[in-house]
Amino acid sequence: MAKKKNSLDESKLTKGELRKLNALRKSIGDELGNEAFAKWYSTQETVETATDPNVEMIEKALLPLIEKLRIPRGGAYRIRRGRGRLIVEADNLKS
């Protein structure tokens, strides 16, 4: 019996999707598992990565400053909130 080439590109699946595919293959066999997974996968909505509103707010605030901002290489920096402002400090922790 010749094996049929899998039509799914497993490299594009997430870890959870791979676990589901492997569980289906293990429980009902490779061929039926692939078919069942393909049907399930086609019904799933592709969701873009959700963006964090805080990240968007920080990005929006910092984008105009990027041309003026100079951060030296080779350092770690700590960003924290101050009273109505953002404080950027060099992190002098040595590993």
PDB file of N, CA and C in Angstrom:
ATOM      1  N   MET A   1       0.842  -1.170   0.000  1.00  0.00           N
ATOM      2  CA  MET A   1       0.000   0.000   0.000  1.00  0.00           C
ATOM      3  C   MET A   1       0.896   1.245   0.000  1.00  0.00           C
ATOM      4  N   ALA A   2       0.751   2.066  -1.014  1.00  0.00           N
ATOM      5  CA  ALA A   2       1.559   3.273  -1.136  1.00  0.00           C
ATOM      6  C   ALA A   2       0.969   4.370  -0.259  1.00  0.00           C
ATOM      7  N   LYS A   3       1.859   5.086   0.379  1.00  0.00           N
ATOM      8  CA  LYS A   3       1.401   6.193   1.230  1.00  0.00           C
ATOM      9  C   LYS A   3       1.090   7.406   0.370  1.00  0.00           C
ATOM     10  N   LYS A   4      -0.011   8.037   0.669  1.00  0.00           N
ATOM     11  CA  LYS A   4      -0.434   9.241  -0.026  1.00  0.00           C
ATOM     12  C   LYS A   4       0.308  10.432   0.585  1.00  0.00           C
ATOM     13  N   LYS A   5       0.794  11.318  -0.243  1.00  0.00           N
ATOM     14  CA  LYS A   5       1.516  12.480   0.268  1.00  0.00           C
ATOM     15  C   LYS A   5       0.554  13.394   1.012  1.00  0.00           C
ATOM     16  N   ASN A   6       0.989  13.847   2.173  1.00  0.00           N
ATOM     17  CA  ASN A   6       0.162  14.708   3.004  1.00  0.00           C
ATOM     18  C   ASN A   6      -0.017  16.061   2.322  1.00  0.00           C
ATOM     19  N   SER A   7      -1.261  16.509   2.202  1.00  0.00           N
ATOM     20  CA  SER A   7      -1.540  17.774   1.531  1.00  0.00           C
ATOM     21  C   SER A   7      -1.345  18.969   2.459  1.00  0.00           C
ATOM     22  N   LEU A   8      -1.185  18.707   3.764  1.00  0.00           N
ATOM     23  CA  LEU A   8      -0.995  19.791   4.731  1.00  0.00           C
ATOM     24  C   LEU A   8       0.476  20.147   4.858  1.00  0.00           C
ATOM     25  N   ASP A   9       0.757  21.428   4.955  1.00  0.00           N
ATOM     26  CA  ASP A   9       2.121  21.874   5.212  1.00  0.00           C
ATOM     27  C   ASP A   9       2.274  21.992   6.722  1.00  0.00           C
ATOM     28  N   GLU A  10       2.883  20.972   7.318  1.00  0.00           N
ATOM     29  CA  GLU A  10       2.974  20.918   8.771  1.00  0.00           C
ATOM     30  C   GLU A  10       3.876  21.999   9.351  1.00  0.00           C
ATOM     31  N   SER A  11       4.768  22.569   8.547  1.00  0.00           N
ATOM     32  CA  SER A  11       5.658  23.610   9.060  1.00  0.00           C
ATOM     33  C   SER A  11       4.906  24.906   9.347  1.00  0.00           C
ATOM     34  N   LYS A  12       3.728  25.078   8.751  1.00  0.00           N
ATOM     35  CA  LYS A  12       2.952  26.299   8.967  1.00  0.00           C
ATOM     36  C   LYS A  12       1.939  26.172  10.095  1.00  0.00           C
ATOM     37  N   LEU A  13       1.833  24.969  10.690  1.00  0.00           N
ATOM     38  CA  LEU A  13       0.880  24.761  11.771  1.00  0.00           C
ATOM     39  C   LEU A  13       1.475  25.199  13.097  1.00  0.00           C
ATOM     40  N   THR A  14       0.602  25.630  13.999  1.00  0.00           N
ATOM     41  CA  THR A  14       1.054  25.993  15.339  1.00  0.00           C
ATOM     42  C   THR A  14       1.279  24.720  16.147  1.00  0.00           C
ATOM     43  N   LYS A  15       1.889  24.881  17.302  1.00  0.00           N
ATOM     44  CA  LYS A  15       2.169  23.735  18.153  1.00  0.00           C
ATOM     45  C   LYS A  15       0.879  23.022  18.566  1.00  0.00           C
ATOM     46  N   GLY A  16      -0.146  23.773  18.896  1.00  0.00           N
ATOM     47  CA  GLY A  16      -1.423  23.191  19.285  1.00  0.00           C
ATOM     48  C   GLY A  16      -2.079  22.432  18.142  1.00  0.00           C
ATOM     49  N   GLU A  17      -1.979  22.991  16.921  1.00  0.00           N
ATOM     50  CA  GLU A  17      -2.552  22.328  15.763  1.00  0.00           C
ATOM     51  C   GLU A  17      -1.812  21.034  15.454  1.00  0.00           C
ATOM     52  N   LEU A  18      -0.482  21.044  15.603  1.00  0.00           N
ATOM     53  CA  LEU A  18       0.296  19.820  15.399  1.00  0.00           C
ATOM     54  C   LEU A  18      -0.082  18.759  16.421  1.00  0.00           C
ATOM     55  N   ARG A  19      -0.291  19.170  17.664  1.00  0.00           N
ATOM     56  CA  ARG A  19      -0.704  18.218  18.690  1.00  0.00           C
ATOM     57  C   ARG A  19      -2.044  17.588  18.333  1.00  0.00           C
ATOM     58  N   LYS A  20      -2.974  18.403  17.856  1.00  0.00           N
ATOM     59  CA  LYS A  20      -4.294  17.900  17.467  1.00  0.00           C
ATOM     60  C   LYS A  20      -4.163  16.926  16.298  1.00  0.00           C
ATOM     61  N   LEU A  21      -3.361  17.275  15.297  1.00  0.00           N
ATOM     62  CA  LEU A  21      -3.156  16.416  14.143  1.00  0.00           C
ATOM     63  C   LEU A  21      -2.555  15.079  14.567  1.00  0.00           C
ATOM     64  N   ASN A  22      -1.524  15.124  15.393  1.00  0.00           N
ATOM     65  CA  ASN A  22      -0.885  13.886  15.834  1.00  0.00           C
ATOM     66  C   ASN A  22      -1.813  13.044  16.693  1.00  0.00           C
ATOM     67  N   ALA A  23      -2.635  13.677  17.519  1.00  0.00           N
ATOM     68  CA  ALA A  23      -3.593  12.935  18.337  1.00  0.00           C
ATOM     69  C   ALA A  23      -4.626  12.247  17.452  1.00  0.00           C
ATOM     70  N   LEU A  24      -5.100  12.935  16.426  1.00  0.00           N
ATOM     71  CA  LEU A  24      -6.063  12.325  15.501  1.00  0.00           C
ATOM     72  C   LEU A  24      -5.431  11.165  14.742  1.00  0.00           C
ATOM     73  N   ARG A  25      -4.203  11.350  14.283  1.00  0.00           N
ATOM     74  CA  ARG A  25      -3.513  10.265  13.578  1.00  0.00           C
ATOM     75  C   ARG A  25      -3.350   9.045  14.479  1.00  0.00           C
ATOM     76  N   LYS A  26      -3.007   9.297  15.729  1.00  0.00           N
ATOM     77  CA  LYS A  26      -2.772   8.203  16.668  1.00  0.00           C
ATOM     78  C   LYS A  26      -4.074   7.478  17.009  1.00  0.00           C
ATOM     79  N   SER A  27      -5.175   8.219  17.125  1.00  0.00           N
ATOM     80  CA  SER A  27      -6.419   7.601  17.561  1.00  0.00           C
ATOM     81  C   SER A  27      -7.186   6.918  16.426  1.00  0.00           C
ATOM     82  N   ILE A  28      -7.233   7.519  15.238  1.00  0.00           N
ATOM     83  CA  ILE A  28      -8.047   6.926  14.166  1.00  0.00           C
ATOM     84  C   ILE A  28      -7.242   6.570  12.927  1.00  0.00           C
ATOM     85  N   GLY A  29      -5.943   6.639  12.983  1.00  0.00           N
ATOM     86  CA  GLY A  29      -5.105   6.275  11.840  1.00  0.00           C
ATOM     87  C   GLY A  29      -4.668   7.499  11.057  1.00  0.00           C
ATOM     88  N   ASP A  30      -3.608   7.287  10.281  1.00  0.00           N
ATOM     89  CA  ASP A  30      -3.009   8.406   9.547  1.00  0.00           C
ATOM     90  C   ASP A  30      -3.957   9.003   8.507  1.00  0.00           C
ATOM     91  N   GLU A  31      -4.529   8.151   7.671  1.00  0.00           N
ATOM     92  CA  GLU A  31      -5.352   8.658   6.570  1.00  0.00           C
ATOM     93  C   GLU A  31      -6.617   9.350   7.078  1.00  0.00           C
ATOM     94  N   LEU A  32      -7.347   8.693   7.974  1.00  0.00           N
ATOM     95  CA  LEU A  32      -8.563   9.305   8.520  1.00  0.00           C
ATOM     96  C   LEU A  32      -8.233  10.516   9.383  1.00  0.00           C
ATOM     97  N   GLY A  33      -7.133  10.436  10.115  1.00  0.00           N
ATOM     98  CA  GLY A  33      -6.708  11.567  10.943  1.00  0.00           C
ATOM     99  C   GLY A  33      -6.409  12.798  10.110  1.00  0.00           C
ATOM    100  N   ASN A  34      -5.729  12.594   8.970  1.00  0.00           N
ATOM    101  CA  ASN A  34      -5.431  13.712   8.070  1.00  0.00           C
ATOM    102  C   ASN A  34      -6.706  14.315   7.498  1.00  0.00           C
ATOM    103  N   GLU A  35      -7.656  13.436   7.116  1.00  0.00           N
ATOM    104  CA  GLU A  35      -8.920  13.939   6.571  1.00  0.00           C
ATOM    105  C   GLU A  35      -9.713  14.715   7.627  1.00  0.00           C
ATOM    106  N   ALA A  36      -9.795  14.152   8.827  1.00  0.00           N
ATOM    107  CA  ALA A  36     -10.541  14.810   9.902  1.00  0.00           C
ATOM    108  C   ALA A  36      -9.909  16.147  10.261  1.00  0.00           C
ATOM    109  N   PHE A  37      -8.581  16.170  10.325  1.00  0.00           N
ATOM    110  CA  PHE A  37      -7.886  17.416  10.658  1.00  0.00           C
ATOM    111  C   PHE A  37      -8.101  18.452   9.561  1.00  0.00           C
ATOM    112  N   ALA A  38      -8.045  18.029   8.299  1.00  0.00           N
ATOM    113  CA  ALA A  38      -8.238  18.959   7.178  1.00  0.00           C
ATOM    114  C   ALA A  38      -9.625  19.582   7.240  1.00  0.00           C
ATOM    115  N   LYS A  39     -10.646  18.770   7.551  1.00  0.00           N
ATOM    116  CA  LYS A  39     -11.997  19.307   7.668  1.00  0.00           C
ATOM    117  C   LYS A  39     -12.105  20.282   8.829  1.00  0.00           C
ATOM    118  N   TRP A  40     -11.524  19.916   9.965  1.00  0.00           N
ATOM    119  CA  TRP A  40     -11.559  20.798  11.140  1.00  0.00           C
ATOM    120  C   TRP A  40     -10.795  22.090  10.851  1.00  0.00           C
ATOM    121  N   TYR A  41      -9.633  21.960  10.236  1.00  0.00           N
ATOM    122  CA  TYR A  41      -8.772  23.116   9.980  1.00  0.00           C
ATOM    123  C   TYR A  41      -9.437  24.096   9.009  1.00  0.00           C
ATOM    124  N   SER A  42     -10.197  23.569   8.049  1.00  0.00           N
ATOM    125  CA  SER A  42     -10.850  24.451   7.084  1.00  0.00           C
ATOM    126  C   SER A  42     -11.978  25.259   7.728  1.00  0.00           C
ATOM    127  N   THR A  43     -12.527  24.768   8.834  1.00  0.00           N
ATOM    128  CA  THR A  43     -13.595  25.511   9.502  1.00  0.00           C
ATOM    129  C   THR A  43     -13.070  26.565  10.461  1.00  0.00           C
ATOM    130  N   GLN A  44     -11.802  26.497  10.795  1.00  0.00           N
ATOM    131  CA  GLN A  44     -11.219  27.449  11.744  1.00  0.00           C
ATOM    132  C   GLN A  44     -10.961  28.781  11.069  1.00  0.00           C
ATOM    133  N   GLU A  45     -11.223  29.835  11.798  1.00  0.00           N
ATOM    134  CA  GLU A  45     -10.937  31.173  11.288  1.00  0.00           C
ATOM    135  C   GLU A  45      -9.469  31.479  11.519  1.00  0.00           C
ATOM    136  N   THR A  46      -8.829  32.061  10.542  1.00  0.00           N
ATOM    137  CA  THR A  46      -7.439  32.449  10.726  1.00  0.00           C
ATOM    138  C   THR A  46      -7.437  33.789  11.442  1.00  0.00           C
ATOM    139  N   VAL A  47      -6.924  33.798  12.650  1.00  0.00           N
ATOM    140  CA  VAL A  47      -6.906  34.992  13.478  1.00  0.00           C
ATOM    141  C   VAL A  47      -5.497  35.581  13.446  1.00  0.00           C
ATOM    142  N   GLU A  48      -5.423  36.826  13.089  1.00  0.00           N
ATOM    143  CA  GLU A  48      -4.145  37.518  13.142  1.00  0.00           C
ATOM    144  C   GLU A  48      -3.743  37.644  14.604  1.00  0.00           C
ATOM    145  N   THR A  49      -2.468  37.804  14.853  1.00  0.00           N
ATOM    146  CA  THR A  49      -2.030  37.933  16.232  1.00  0.00           C
ATOM    147  C   THR A  49      -2.663  39.185  16.835  1.00  0.00           C
ATOM    148  N   ALA A  50      -3.252  39.003  17.981  1.00  0.00           N
ATOM    149  CA  ALA A  50      -3.918  40.114  18.655  1.00  0.00           C
ATOM    150  C   ALA A  50      -2.863  41.109  19.132  1.00  0.00           C
ATOM    151  N   THR A  51      -3.161  42.377  18.961  1.00  0.00           N
ATOM    152  CA  THR A  51      -2.212  43.391  19.395  1.00  0.00           C
ATOM    153  C   THR A  51      -2.622  43.909  20.765  1.00  0.00           C
ATOM    154  N   ASP A  52      -1.644  44.145  21.573  1.00  0.00           N
ATOM    155  CA  ASP A  52      -1.859  44.655  22.912  1.00  0.00           C
ATOM    156  C   ASP A  52      -2.067  46.172  22.816  1.00  0.00           C
ATOM    157  N   PRO A  53      -3.138  46.699  23.400  1.00  0.00           N
ATOM    158  CA  PRO A  53      -3.370  48.146  23.302  1.00  0.00           C
ATOM    159  C   PRO A  53      -2.261  48.967  23.954  1.00  0.00           C
ATOM    160  N   ASN A  54      -1.615  48.421  24.978  1.00  0.00           N
ATOM    161  CA  ASN A  54      -0.512  49.140  25.617  1.00  0.00           C
ATOM    162  C   ASN A  54       0.689  49.242  24.685  1.00  0.00           C
ATOM    163  N   VAL A  55       0.955  48.170  23.953  1.00  0.00           N
ATOM    164  CA  VAL A  55       2.059  48.193  22.997  1.00  0.00           C
ATOM    165  C   VAL A  55       1.777  49.218  21.908  1.00  0.00           C
ATOM    166  N   GLU A  56       0.541  49.250  21.428  1.00  0.00           N
ATOM    167  CA  GLU A  56       0.179  50.221  20.403  1.00  0.00           C
ATOM    168  C   GLU A  56       0.351  51.650  20.911  1.00  0.00           C
ATOM    169  N   MET A  57      -0.042  51.895  22.165  1.00  0.00           N
ATOM    170  CA  MET A  57       0.072  53.238  22.733  1.00  0.00           C
ATOM    171  C   MET A  57       1.539  53.656  22.864  1.00  0.00           C
ATOM    172  N   ILE A  58       2.386  52.753  23.343  1.00  0.00           N
ATOM    173  CA  ILE A  58       3.820  53.059  23.486  1.00  0.00           C
ATOM    174  C   ILE A  58       4.441  53.280  22.116  1.00  0.00           C
ATOM    175  N   GLU A  59       4.097  52.429  21.154  1.00  0.00           N
ATOM    176  CA  GLU A  59       4.628  52.577  19.806  1.00  0.00           C
ATOM    177  C   GLU A  59       4.221  53.914  19.191  1.00  0.00           C
ATOM    178  N   LYS A  60       2.964  54.281  19.375  1.00  0.00           N
ATOM    179  CA  LYS A  60       2.460  55.545  18.833  1.00  0.00           C
ATOM    180  C   LYS A  60       3.189  56.740  19.462  1.00  0.00           C
ATOM    181  N   ALA A  61       3.496  56.638  20.757  1.00  0.00           N
ATOM    182  CA  ALA A  61       4.180  57.735  21.436  1.00  0.00           C
ATOM    183  C   ALA A  61       5.652  57.827  21.033  1.00  0.00           C
ATOM    184  N   LEU A  62       6.287  56.683  20.766  1.00  0.00           N
ATOM    185  CA  LEU A  62       7.720  56.689  20.491  1.00  0.00           C
ATOM    186  C   LEU A  62       8.083  56.866  19.021  1.00  0.00           C
ATOM    187  N   LEU A  63       7.185  56.530  18.109  1.00  0.00           N
ATOM    188  CA  LEU A  63       7.517  56.629  16.690  1.00  0.00           C
ATOM    189  C   LEU A  63       7.988  58.020  16.262  1.00  0.00           C
ATOM    190  N   PRO A  64       7.364  59.108  16.698  1.00  0.00           N
ATOM    191  CA  PRO A  64       7.870  60.422  16.287  1.00  0.00           C
ATOM    192  C   PRO A  64       9.266  60.729  16.836  1.00  0.00           C
ATOM    193  N   LEU A  65       9.660  60.059  17.888  1.00  0.00           N
ATOM    194  CA  LEU A  65      10.954  60.343  18.500  1.00  0.00           C
ATOM    195  C   LEU A  65      12.094  59.499  17.946  1.00  0.00           C
ATOM    196  N   ILE A  66      11.778  58.531  17.127  1.00  0.00           N
ATOM    197  CA  ILE A  66      12.808  57.599  16.668  1.00  0.00           C
ATOM    198  C   ILE A  66      13.939  58.308  15.943  1.00  0.00           C
ATOM    199  N   GLU A  67      13.645  59.290  15.134  1.00  0.00           N
ATOM    200  CA  GLU A  67      14.694  59.999  14.409  1.00  0.00           C
ATOM    201  C   GLU A  67      15.597  60.782  15.359  1.00  0.00           C
ATOM    202  N   LYS A  68      15.073  61.230  16.477  1.00  0.00           N
ATOM    203  CA  LYS A  68      15.846  62.020  17.430  1.00  0.00           C
ATOM    204  C   LYS A  68      16.532  61.152  18.477  1.00  0.00           C
ATOM    205  N   LEU A  69      16.084  59.917  18.614  1.00  0.00           N
ATOM    206  CA  LEU A  69      16.556  59.049  19.682  1.00  0.00           C
ATOM    207  C   LEU A  69      17.842  58.347  19.276  1.00  0.00           C
ATOM    208  N   ARG A  70      18.830  58.353  20.173  1.00  0.00           N
ATOM    209  CA  ARG A  70      20.072  57.641  19.925  1.00  0.00           C
ATOM    210  C   ARG A  70      20.329  56.736  21.118  1.00  0.00           C
ATOM    211  N   ILE A  71      20.338  55.444  20.862  1.00  0.00           N
ATOM    212  CA  ILE A  71      20.605  54.470  21.919  1.00  0.00           C
ATOM    213  C   ILE A  71      21.903  53.758  21.558  1.00  0.00           C
ATOM    214  N   PRO A  72      22.933  53.869  22.403  1.00  0.00           N
ATOM    215  CA  PRO A  72      24.213  53.217  22.110  1.00  0.00           C
ATOM    216  C   PRO A  72      24.063  51.696  22.067  1.00  0.00           C
ATOM    217  N   ARG A  73      24.928  51.066  21.310  1.00  0.00           N
ATOM    218  CA  ARG A  73      24.906  49.607  21.193  1.00  0.00           C
ATOM    219  C   ARG A  73      25.500  48.956  22.434  1.00  0.00           C
ATOM    220  N   GLY A  74      25.137  47.701  22.625  1.00  0.00           N
ATOM    221  CA  GLY A  74      25.768  46.890  23.648  1.00  0.00           C
ATOM    222  C   GLY A  74      25.256  47.126  25.055  1.00  0.00           C
ATOM    223  N   GLY A  75      24.153  47.739  25.220  1.00  0.00           N
ATOM    224  CA  GLY A  75      23.656  48.010  26.558  1.00  0.00           C
ATOM    225  C   GLY A  75      22.244  47.504  26.747  1.00  0.00           C
ATOM    226  N   ALA A  76      21.895  47.319  27.983  1.00  0.00           N
ATOM    227  CA  ALA A  76      20.524  46.964  28.324  1.00  0.00           C
ATOM    228  C   ALA A  76      19.884  48.199  28.952  1.00  0.00           C
ATOM    229  N   TYR A  77      18.644  48.412  28.653  1.00  0.00           N
ATOM    230  CA  TYR A  77      17.970  49.606  29.134  1.00  0.00           C
ATOM    231  C   TYR A  77      16.690  49.237  29.859  1.00  0.00           C
ATOM    232  N   ARG A  78      16.378  50.005  30.847  1.00  0.00           N
ATOM    233  CA  ARG A  78      15.161  49.821  31.625  1.00  0.00           C
ATOM    234  C   ARG A  78      14.243  50.998  31.329  1.00  0.00           C
ATOM    235  N   ILE A  79      13.008  50.693  30.988  1.00  0.00           N
ATOM    236  CA  ILE A  79      12.019  51.730  30.707  1.00  0.00           C
ATOM    237  C   ILE A  79      10.965  51.647  31.797  1.00  0.00           C
ATOM    238  N   ARG A  80      10.701  52.775  32.430  1.00  0.00           N
ATOM    239  CA  ARG A  80       9.683  52.783  33.484  1.00  0.00           C
ATOM    240  C   ARG A  80       8.884  54.076  33.391  1.00  0.00           C
ATOM    241  N   ARG A  81       7.759  54.058  34.077  1.00  0.00           N
ATOM    242  CA  ARG A  81       6.903  55.235  34.064  1.00  0.00           C
ATOM    243  C   ARG A  81       7.295  56.180  35.176  1.00  0.00           C
ATOM    244  N   GLY A  82       7.233  57.452  34.874  1.00  0.00           N
ATOM    245  CA  GLY A  82       7.428  58.480  35.874  1.00  0.00           C
ATOM    246  C   GLY A  82       6.156  59.305  35.960  1.00  0.00           C
ATOM    247  N   ARG A  83       6.196  60.366  36.670  1.00  0.00           N
ATOM    248  CA  ARG A  83       5.017  61.231  36.778  1.00  0.00           C
ATOM    249  C   ARG A  83       4.762  61.929  35.452  1.00  0.00           C
ATOM    250  N   GLY A  84       3.885  61.337  34.658  1.00  0.00           N
ATOM    251  CA  GLY A  84       3.528  61.927  33.377  1.00  0.00           C
ATOM    252  C   GLY A  84       4.606  61.824  32.320  1.00  0.00           C
ATOM    253  N   ARG A  85       5.580  60.974  32.521  1.00  0.00           N
ATOM    254  CA  ARG A  85       6.641  60.841  31.527  1.00  0.00           C
ATOM    255  C   ARG A  85       7.184  59.418  31.529  1.00  0.00           C
ATOM    256  N   LEU A  86       8.038  59.135  30.573  1.00  0.00           N
ATOM    257  CA  LEU A  86       8.680  57.849  30.425  1.00  0.00           C
ATOM    258  C   LEU A  86      10.149  58.017  30.765  1.00  0.00           C
ATOM    259  N   ILE A  87      10.693  57.142  31.611  1.00  0.00           N
ATOM    260  CA  ILE A  87      12.082  57.251  32.038  1.00  0.00           C
ATOM    261  C   ILE A  87      12.864  56.081  31.456  1.00  0.00           C
ATOM    262  N   VAL A  88      13.932  56.385  30.719  1.00  0.00           N
ATOM    263  CA  VAL A  88      14.795  55.359  30.147  1.00  0.00           C
ATOM    264  C   VAL A  88      16.137  55.445  30.860  1.00  0.00           C
ATOM    265  N   GLU A  89      16.556  54.329  31.471  1.00  0.00           N
ATOM    266  CA  GLU A  89      17.814  54.294  32.211  1.00  0.00           C
ATOM    267  C   GLU A  89      18.680  53.158  31.686  1.00  0.00           C
ATOM    268  N   ALA A  90      19.985  53.350  31.742  1.00  0.00           N
ATOM    269  CA  ALA A  90      20.889  52.261  31.412  1.00  0.00           C
ATOM    270  C   ALA A  90      20.826  51.241  32.539  1.00  0.00           C
ATOM    271  N   ASP A  91      20.706  49.987  32.186  1.00  0.00           N
ATOM    272  CA  ASP A  91      20.629  48.925  33.175  1.00  0.00           C
ATOM    273  C   ASP A  91      22.054  48.421  33.407  1.00  0.00           C
ATOM    274  N   ASN A  92      22.597  48.691  34.570  1.00  0.00           N
ATOM    275  CA  ASN A  92      23.985  48.360  34.867  1.00  0.00           C
ATOM    276  C   ASN A  92      24.148  47.021  35.559  1.00  0.00           C
ATOM    277  N   LEU A  93      23.200  46.134  35.413  1.00  0.00           N
ATOM    278  CA  LEU A  93      23.304  44.810  36.014  1.00  0.00           C
ATOM    279  C   LEU A  93      24.288  43.984  35.205  1.00  0.00           C
ATOM    280  N   LYS A  94      25.204  43.335  35.894  1.00  0.00           N
ATOM    281  CA  LYS A  94      26.189  42.505  35.209  1.00  0.00           C
ATOM    282  C   LYS A  94      25.813  41.053  35.404  1.00  0.00           C
ATOM    283  N   SER A  95      25.820  40.302  34.307  1.00  0.00           N
ATOM    284  CA  SER A  95      25.443  38.891  34.376  1.00  0.00           C
ATOM    285  C   SER A  95      26.612  38.044  34.794  1.00  0.00           C
TER     286      SER A  95
END
